[in-house]
GROMACS .gro file of C-alpha atoms in nm:
model
  323
    1UNK     CA    1  -5.827 -10.872  11.820
    2UNK     CA    2  -5.723 -10.630  11.547
    3UNK     CA    3  -5.436 -10.519  11.777
    4UNK     CA    4  -5.300 -10.879  11.794
    5UNK     CA    5  -5.343 -10.926  11.417
    6UNK     CA    6  -5.132 -10.611  11.363
    7UNK     CA    7  -4.863 -10.740  11.598
    8UNK     CA    8  -4.861 -11.081  11.404
    9UNK     CA    9  -4.823 -10.900  11.070
   10UNK     CA   10  -4.546 -10.691  11.215
   11UNK     CA   11  -4.364 -10.995  11.346
   12UNK     CA   12  -4.388 -11.166  11.007
   13UNK     CA   13  -4.244 -10.863  10.825
   14UNK     CA   14  -3.968 -10.826  11.085
   15UNK     CA   15  -3.880 -11.190  11.053
   16UNK     CA   16  -3.873 -11.162  10.671
   17UNK     CA   17  -3.626 -10.877  10.675
   18UNK     CA   18  -3.413 -11.031  10.949
   19UNK     CA   19  -3.359 -11.323  10.706
   20UNK     CA   20  -3.257 -11.081  10.436
   21UNK     CA   21  -2.875 -11.088  10.393
   22UNK     CA   22  -2.701 -10.775  10.491
   23UNK     CA   23  -2.356 -10.645  10.396
   24UNK     CA   24  -2.286 -10.524  10.754
   25UNK     CA   25  -2.064 -10.825  10.839
   26UNK     CA   26  -1.705 -10.860  10.720
   27UNK     CA   27  -1.800 -11.177  10.520
   28UNK     CA   28  -1.750 -11.107  10.144
   29UNK     CA   29  -2.078 -11.122   9.953
   30UNK     CA   30  -2.117 -11.222   9.588
   31UNK     CA   31  -2.439 -11.115   9.425
   32UNK     CA   32  -2.504 -11.371   9.148
   33UNK     CA   33  -2.759 -11.262   8.894
   34UNK     CA   34  -2.921 -11.513   8.651
   35UNK     CA   35  -3.165 -11.374   8.392
   36UNK     CA   36  -3.367 -11.686   8.347
   37UNK     CA   37  -3.398 -12.058   8.444
   38UNK     CA   38  -3.226 -12.287   8.206
   39UNK     CA   39  -3.048 -12.621   8.242
   40UNK     CA   40  -2.758 -12.529   8.007
   41UNK     CA   41  -2.706 -12.178   8.150
   42UNK     CA   42  -2.706 -12.314   8.502
   43UNK     CA   43  -2.375 -12.482   8.425
   44UNK     CA   44  -2.211 -12.138   8.434
   45UNK     CA   45  -2.303 -12.078   8.793
   46UNK     CA   46  -2.173 -12.429   8.890
   47UNK     CA   47  -1.838 -12.348   8.715
   48UNK     CA   48  -1.814 -12.010   8.884
   49UNK     CA   49  -1.880 -12.158   9.237
   50UNK     CA   50  -1.636 -12.440   9.169
   51UNK     CA   51  -1.360 -12.192   9.064
   52UNK     CA   52  -1.418 -12.002   9.395
   53UNK     CA   53  -1.387 -12.324   9.586
   54UNK     CA   54  -1.060 -12.420   9.415
   55UNK     CA   55  -0.922 -12.084   9.517
   56UNK     CA   56  -1.033 -12.131   9.874
   57UNK     CA   57  -1.366 -11.947   9.896
   58UNK     CA   58  -1.672 -12.142   9.986
   59UNK     CA   59  -1.983 -12.124  10.198
   60UNK     CA   60  -1.871 -12.450  10.355
   61UNK     CA   61  -1.566 -12.269  10.487
   62UNK     CA   62  -1.777 -11.980  10.599
   63UNK     CA   63  -1.542 -11.729  10.423
   64UNK     CA   64  -1.781 -11.617  10.164
   65UNK     CA   65  -2.158 -11.559  10.105
   66UNK     CA   66  -2.303 -11.628   9.761
   67UNK     CA   67  -2.644 -11.465   9.720
   68UNK     CA   68  -2.821 -11.607   9.423
   69UNK     CA   69  -3.117 -11.451   9.244
   70UNK     CA   70  -3.291 -11.559   8.926
   71UNK     CA   71  -3.511 -11.318   8.738
   72UNK     CA   72  -3.708 -11.603   8.568
   73UNK     CA   73  -3.711 -11.416   8.243
   74UNK     CA   74  -3.867 -11.101   8.389
   75UNK     CA   75  -3.692 -10.776   8.308
   76UNK     CA   76  -3.864 -10.583   8.590
   77UNK     CA   77  -3.754 -10.863   8.835
   78UNK     CA   78  -3.401 -10.848   8.693
   79UNK     CA   79  -3.388 -10.471   8.755
   80UNK     CA   80  -3.510 -10.518   9.118
   81UNK     CA   81  -3.248 -10.788   9.178
   82UNK     CA   82  -2.956 -10.571   9.055
   83UNK     CA   83  -3.092 -10.269   9.247
   84UNK     CA   84  -3.112 -10.477   9.566
   85UNK     CA   85  -2.754 -10.604   9.531
   86UNK     CA   86  -2.629 -10.256   9.463
   87UNK     CA   87  -2.814 -10.112   9.758
   88UNK     CA   88  -2.663 -10.390   9.977
   89UNK     CA   89  -2.319 -10.300   9.854
   90UNK     CA   90  -2.209 -10.658   9.764
   91UNK     CA   91  -1.844 -10.707   9.718
   92UNK     CA   92  -1.891 -10.812   9.354
   93UNK     CA   93  -2.157 -10.896   9.107
   94UNK     CA   94  -2.155 -11.214   8.896
   95UNK     CA   95  -2.381 -11.192   8.589
   96UNK     CA   96  -2.487 -11.482   8.371
   97UNK     CA   97  -2.619 -11.402   8.025
   98UNK     CA   98  -2.623 -11.067   7.843
   99UNK     CA   99  -2.938 -10.938   8.007
  100UNK     CA  100  -2.798 -10.969   8.353
  101UNK     CA  101  -2.464 -10.805   8.250
  102UNK     CA  102  -2.625 -10.509   8.083
  103UNK     CA  103  -2.857 -10.458   8.377
  104UNK     CA  104  -2.568 -10.451   8.619
  105UNK     CA  105  -2.365 -10.210   8.397
  106UNK     CA  106  -2.660  -9.978   8.397
  107UNK     CA  107  -2.695  -9.969   8.776
  108UNK     CA  108  -2.338  -9.948   8.909
  109UNK     CA  109  -2.004  -9.798   8.799
  110UNK     CA  110  -1.816  -9.897   9.112
  111UNK     CA  111  -1.896 -10.254   9.212
  112UNK     CA  112  -1.682 -10.500   9.002
  113UNK     CA  113  -1.893 -10.705   8.754
  114UNK     CA  114  -1.769 -11.044   8.656
  115UNK     CA  115  -1.966 -11.147   8.344
  116UNK     CA  116  -2.021 -11.485   8.187
  117UNK     CA  117  -2.233 -11.615   7.905
  118UNK     CA  118  -2.219 -11.272   7.762
  119UNK     CA  119  -2.056 -11.127   7.440
  120UNK     CA  120  -1.813 -10.842   7.392
  121UNK     CA  121  -1.896 -10.491   7.519
  122UNK     CA  122  -1.939 -10.381   7.162
  123UNK     CA  123  -2.197 -10.641   7.089
  124UNK     CA  124  -2.382 -10.548   7.412
  125UNK     CA  125  -2.365 -10.178   7.310
  126UNK     CA  126  -2.217 -10.068   7.646
  127UNK     CA  127  -1.908  -9.897   7.527
  128UNK     CA  128  -1.858  -9.525   7.568
  129UNK     CA  129  -1.807  -9.257   7.297
  130UNK     CA  130  -1.441  -9.365   7.276
  131UNK     CA  131  -1.531  -9.727   7.228
  132UNK     CA  132  -1.413  -9.827   7.579
  133UNK     CA  133  -1.585 -10.081   7.797
  134UNK     CA  134  -1.698  -9.994   8.149
  135UNK     CA  135  -1.402  -9.983   8.389
  136UNK     CA  136  -1.581 -10.210   8.641
  137UNK     CA  137  -1.651 -10.488   8.389
  138UNK     CA  138  -1.447 -10.809   8.408
  139UNK     CA  139  -1.494 -11.181   8.346
  140UNK     CA  140  -1.519 -11.373   8.027
  141UNK     CA  141  -1.672 -11.280   7.686
  142UNK     CA  142  -1.732 -11.438   7.347
  143UNK     CA  143  -1.707 -11.300   6.993
  144UNK     CA  144  -1.882 -11.414   6.674
  145UNK     CA  145  -1.598 -11.576   6.492
  146UNK     CA  146  -1.669 -11.924   6.645
  147UNK     CA  147  -2.018 -11.919   6.481
  148UNK     CA  148  -1.848 -11.951   6.139
  149UNK     CA  149  -1.701 -12.286   6.238
  150UNK     CA  150  -2.024 -12.410   6.392
  151UNK     CA  151  -2.231 -12.317   6.092
  152UNK     CA  152  -1.981 -12.416   5.821
  153UNK     CA  153  -1.991 -12.783   5.935
  154UNK     CA  154  -2.357 -12.822   5.833
  155UNK     CA  155  -2.299 -12.835   5.457
  156UNK     CA  156  -2.025 -13.087   5.513
  157UNK     CA  157  -2.252 -13.319   5.705
  158UNK     CA  158  -2.584 -13.278   5.541
  159UNK     CA  159  -2.706 -13.303   5.185
  160UNK     CA  160  -3.015 -13.107   5.074
  161UNK     CA  161  -3.340 -13.280   5.011
  162UNK     CA  162  -3.364 -13.098   4.682
  163UNK     CA  163  -3.154 -12.825   4.532
  164UNK     CA  164  -3.003 -12.565   4.768
  165UNK     CA  165  -2.947 -12.651   5.126
  166UNK     CA  166  -3.201 -12.467   5.339
  167UNK     CA  167  -3.147 -12.394   5.700
  168UNK     CA  168  -3.404 -12.238   5.939
  169UNK     CA  169  -3.350 -12.016   6.234
  170UNK     CA  170  -3.548 -11.830   6.490
  171UNK     CA  171  -3.427 -11.510   6.660
  172UNK     CA  172  -3.524 -11.263   6.926
  173UNK     CA  173  -3.540 -10.911   6.776
  174UNK     CA  174  -3.482 -10.761   7.125
  175UNK     CA  175  -3.154 -10.937   7.182
  176UNK     CA  176  -2.852 -10.765   7.020
  177UNK     CA  177  -2.644 -11.083   7.010
  178UNK     CA  178  -2.923 -11.280   6.850
  179UNK     CA  179  -2.964 -11.022   6.566
  180UNK     CA  180  -2.583 -10.992   6.528
  181UNK     CA  181  -2.555 -11.369   6.502
  182UNK     CA  182  -2.819 -11.384   6.235
  183UNK     CA  183  -2.651 -11.120   6.024
  184UNK     CA  184  -2.316 -11.300   6.060
  185UNK     CA  185  -2.472 -11.628   5.953
  186UNK     CA  186  -2.656 -11.473   5.654
  187UNK     CA  187  -2.321 -11.339   5.529
  188UNK     CA  188  -2.155 -11.681   5.569
  189UNK     CA  189  -2.450 -11.867   5.418
  190UNK     CA  190  -2.418 -11.663   5.106
  191UNK     CA  191  -2.060 -11.778   5.059
  192UNK     CA  192  -2.151 -12.143   5.130
  193UNK     CA  193  -2.448 -12.135   4.885
  194UNK     CA  194  -2.685 -12.200   5.173
  195UNK     CA  195  -3.036 -12.050   5.199
  196UNK     CA  196  -3.147 -11.912   5.534
  197UNK     CA  197  -3.508 -11.874   5.644
  198UNK     CA  198  -3.527 -11.692   5.969
  199UNK     CA  199  -3.838 -11.603   6.166
  200UNK     CA  200  -3.856 -11.361   6.464
  201UNK     CA  201  -4.010 -11.432   6.802
  202UNK     CA  202  -4.039 -11.223   7.117
  203UNK     CA  203  -4.054 -11.480   7.390
  204UNK     CA  204  -4.004 -11.853   7.459
  205UNK     CA  205  -4.392 -11.879   7.475
  206UNK     CA  206  -4.393 -11.820   7.107
  207UNK     CA  207  -4.145 -12.075   7.018
  208UNK     CA  208  -4.370 -12.364   6.931
  209UNK     CA  209  -4.577 -12.165   6.686
  210UNK     CA  210  -4.280 -11.996   6.520
  211UNK     CA  211  -4.090 -12.332   6.502
  212UNK     CA  212  -4.388 -12.499   6.339
  213UNK     CA  213  -4.418 -12.214   6.086
  214UNK     CA  214  -4.048 -12.256   6.007
  215UNK     CA  215  -4.072 -12.632   5.963
  216UNK     CA  216  -4.354 -12.581   5.712
  217UNK     CA  217  -4.108 -12.405   5.488
  218UNK     CA  218  -3.918 -12.726   5.379
  219UNK     CA  219  -3.598 -12.661   5.572
  220UNK     CA  220  -3.315 -12.923   5.578
  221UNK     CA  221  -3.187 -12.834   5.918
  222UNK     CA  222  -3.238 -12.590   6.216
  223UNK     CA  223  -2.957 -12.384   6.353
  224UNK     CA  224  -2.997 -12.288   6.717
  225UNK     CA  225  -2.801 -11.962   6.748
  226UNK     CA  226  -2.686 -11.792   7.069
  227UNK     CA  227  -3.008 -11.659   7.187
  228UNK     CA  228  -3.155 -11.665   7.537
  229UNK     CA  229  -3.499 -11.740   7.403
  230UNK     CA  230  -3.374 -12.038   7.212
  231UNK     CA  231  -3.207 -12.170   7.519
  232UNK     CA  232  -3.518 -12.126   7.727
  233UNK     CA  233  -3.742 -12.294   7.469
  234UNK     CA  234  -3.494 -12.555   7.331
  235UNK     CA  235  -3.695 -12.870   7.441
  236UNK     CA  236  -4.003 -12.729   7.268
  237UNK     CA  237  -3.790 -12.660   6.952
  238UNK     CA  238  -3.631 -12.999   6.967
  239UNK     CA  239  -3.965 -13.190   7.003
  240UNK     CA  240  -4.114 -13.006   6.695
  241UNK     CA  241  -3.802 -13.068   6.488
  242UNK     CA  242  -3.769 -13.438   6.582
  243UNK     CA  243  -4.131 -13.483   6.485
  244UNK     CA  244  -4.058 -13.353   6.131
  245UNK     CA  245  -3.717 -13.532   6.113
  246UNK     CA  246  -3.521 -13.202   6.103
  247UNK     CA  247  -3.173 -13.219   6.268
  248UNK     CA  248  -3.056 -12.925   6.491
  249UNK     CA  249  -2.711 -12.784   6.476
  250UNK     CA  250  -2.583 -12.511   6.711
  251UNK     CA  251  -2.289 -12.303   6.822
  252UNK     CA  252  -2.358 -12.388   7.185
  253UNK     CA  253  -2.195 -12.702   7.329
  254UNK     CA  254  -2.467 -12.722   7.610
  255UNK     CA  255  -2.746 -12.762   7.363
  256UNK     CA  256  -2.580 -13.078   7.224
  257UNK     CA  257  -2.628 -13.243   7.558
  258UNK     CA  258  -2.999 -13.153   7.524
  259UNK     CA  259  -3.044 -13.302   7.186
  260UNK     CA  260  -2.878 -13.104   6.906
  261UNK     CA  261  -2.652 -13.301   6.667
  262UNK     CA  262  -2.329 -13.118   6.688
  263UNK     CA  263  -2.163 -12.779   6.783
  264UNK     CA  264  -1.836 -12.606   6.803
  265UNK     CA  265  -1.864 -12.357   7.089
  266UNK     CA  266  -1.789 -12.251   7.441
  267UNK     CA  267  -1.828 -12.493   7.729
  268UNK     CA  268  -2.081 -12.313   7.954
  269UNK     CA  269  -1.929 -12.471   8.267
  270UNK     CA  270  -1.577 -12.364   8.180
  271UNK     CA  271  -1.709 -12.018   8.089
  272UNK     CA  272  -1.833 -11.978   8.437
  273UNK     CA  273  -1.516 -12.126   8.582
  274UNK     CA  274  -1.286 -11.888   8.396
  275UNK     CA  275  -1.489 -11.593   8.532
  276UNK     CA  276  -1.482 -11.743   8.880
  277UNK     CA  277  -1.105 -11.755   8.885
  278UNK     CA  278  -1.101 -11.381   8.814
  279UNK     CA  279  -1.351 -11.312   9.088
  280UNK     CA  280  -1.145 -11.520   9.330
  281UNK     CA  281  -0.835 -11.315   9.246
  282UNK     CA  282  -1.027 -11.000   9.331
  283UNK     CA  283  -1.154 -11.142   9.660
  284UNK     CA  284  -0.795 -11.225   9.748
  285UNK     CA  285  -0.654 -10.879   9.679
  286UNK     CA  286  -0.963 -10.645   9.684
  287UNK     CA  287  -0.791 -10.487   9.369
  288UNK     CA  288  -0.887 -10.503   9.010
  289UNK     CA  289  -0.547 -10.420   8.879
  290UNK     CA  290  -0.429 -10.700   8.645
  291UNK     CA  291  -0.787 -10.813   8.572
  292UNK     CA  292  -0.964 -10.755   8.237
  293UNK     CA  293  -1.227 -10.898   8.017
  294UNK     CA  294  -1.091 -11.219   7.867
  295UNK     CA  295  -1.215 -11.414   7.566
  296UNK     CA  296  -1.352 -11.761   7.638
  297UNK     CA  297  -1.050 -12.008   7.640
  298UNK     CA  298  -1.217 -12.345   7.619
  299UNK     CA  299  -1.428 -12.426   7.317
  300UNK     CA  300  -1.530 -12.785   7.220
  301UNK     CA  301  -1.628 -12.975   6.915
  302UNK     CA  302  -1.900 -13.208   7.040
  303UNK     CA  303  -2.174 -13.425   6.909
  304UNK     CA  304  -2.476 -13.622   7.040
  305UNK     CA  305  -2.437 -13.983   6.942
  306UNK     CA  306  -2.810 -14.056   6.964
  307UNK     CA  307  -2.909 -13.752   6.745
  308UNK     CA  308  -2.634 -13.839   6.494
  309UNK     CA  309  -2.755 -14.195   6.464
  310UNK     CA  310  -3.115 -14.083   6.435
  311UNK     CA  311  -3.037 -13.866   6.132
  312UNK     CA  312  -2.775 -14.097   5.996
  313UNK     CA  313  -2.502 -13.823   6.008
  314UNK     CA  314  -2.134 -13.925   5.999
  315UNK     CA  315  -1.947 -13.702   6.258
  316UNK     CA  316  -1.586 -13.598   6.194
  317UNK     CA  317  -1.325 -13.776   6.407
  318UNK     CA  318  -1.219 -13.455   6.588
  319UNK     CA  319  -1.562 -13.423   6.750
  320UNK     CA  320  -1.614 -13.555   7.103
  321UNK     CA  321  -1.939 -13.739   7.202
  322UNK     CA  322  -2.124 -13.570   7.485
  323UNK     CA  323  -2.201 -13.782   7.795
   0.00000   0.00000   0.00000
């Protein structure tokens, strides 16, 4: 009986590994790495895949294999995913959000990495002693300048309840881009005579408690900065802010669709699409010559009509309502 049980276990293990994708065929394989599950961030993958399709690469045509893995916010899982793709020698890595990009950079110097929803190499702290980015890093990046425009609209649209306009923020101390954005905003706020109250959090599980603590400090508005933890916990943050009648502004267009009032920022779908076009070029030529990290090309001024109406905020004419 034990013998048959052992055979059954062996067959199950064999079946599992036989379903595991292998790089032994000639079919190009894209290893797509997502750091966490999020409705806004997911638009980047959709854009990336659509760009590949436009350029003639799709699983429907059976001329490419896209292996998708999501780390669900777990760093150990993220490391395992990248290690697996590297060991399988995928043709290229597509990385969405900073954590995925940094993990890929740490694990391979040869497989081309096409990043999206990630900042400049300097902000990710992955440059070498000479200040140069990894030679296998491509795709699309974002800088901090756009945050100035996003934040600067708040004093134009909102009057303080009393005295100085006070804006609340939460930030993840372990995310470089989150801390950088906060420092940038603090400098800008001083010039605009705006007071910033920022509280740290370490995970999306802490979001409700930290947001409630922030709302108890008599803020006039909440600013959702580019932070993976904010993305993951946005519905929790939104619910708490709406209950206290505190509007949310942001630098991320995708969060406006989810309930923030307004933003000037990158379109996440287009961010992925732009990186996908680069990946398609590489798949056509198998060469990286002519490819380089590009700044996001499409940014949008968008607003949420329902949120604007709730808070009686008059939105400038050059802002487009999200659908």
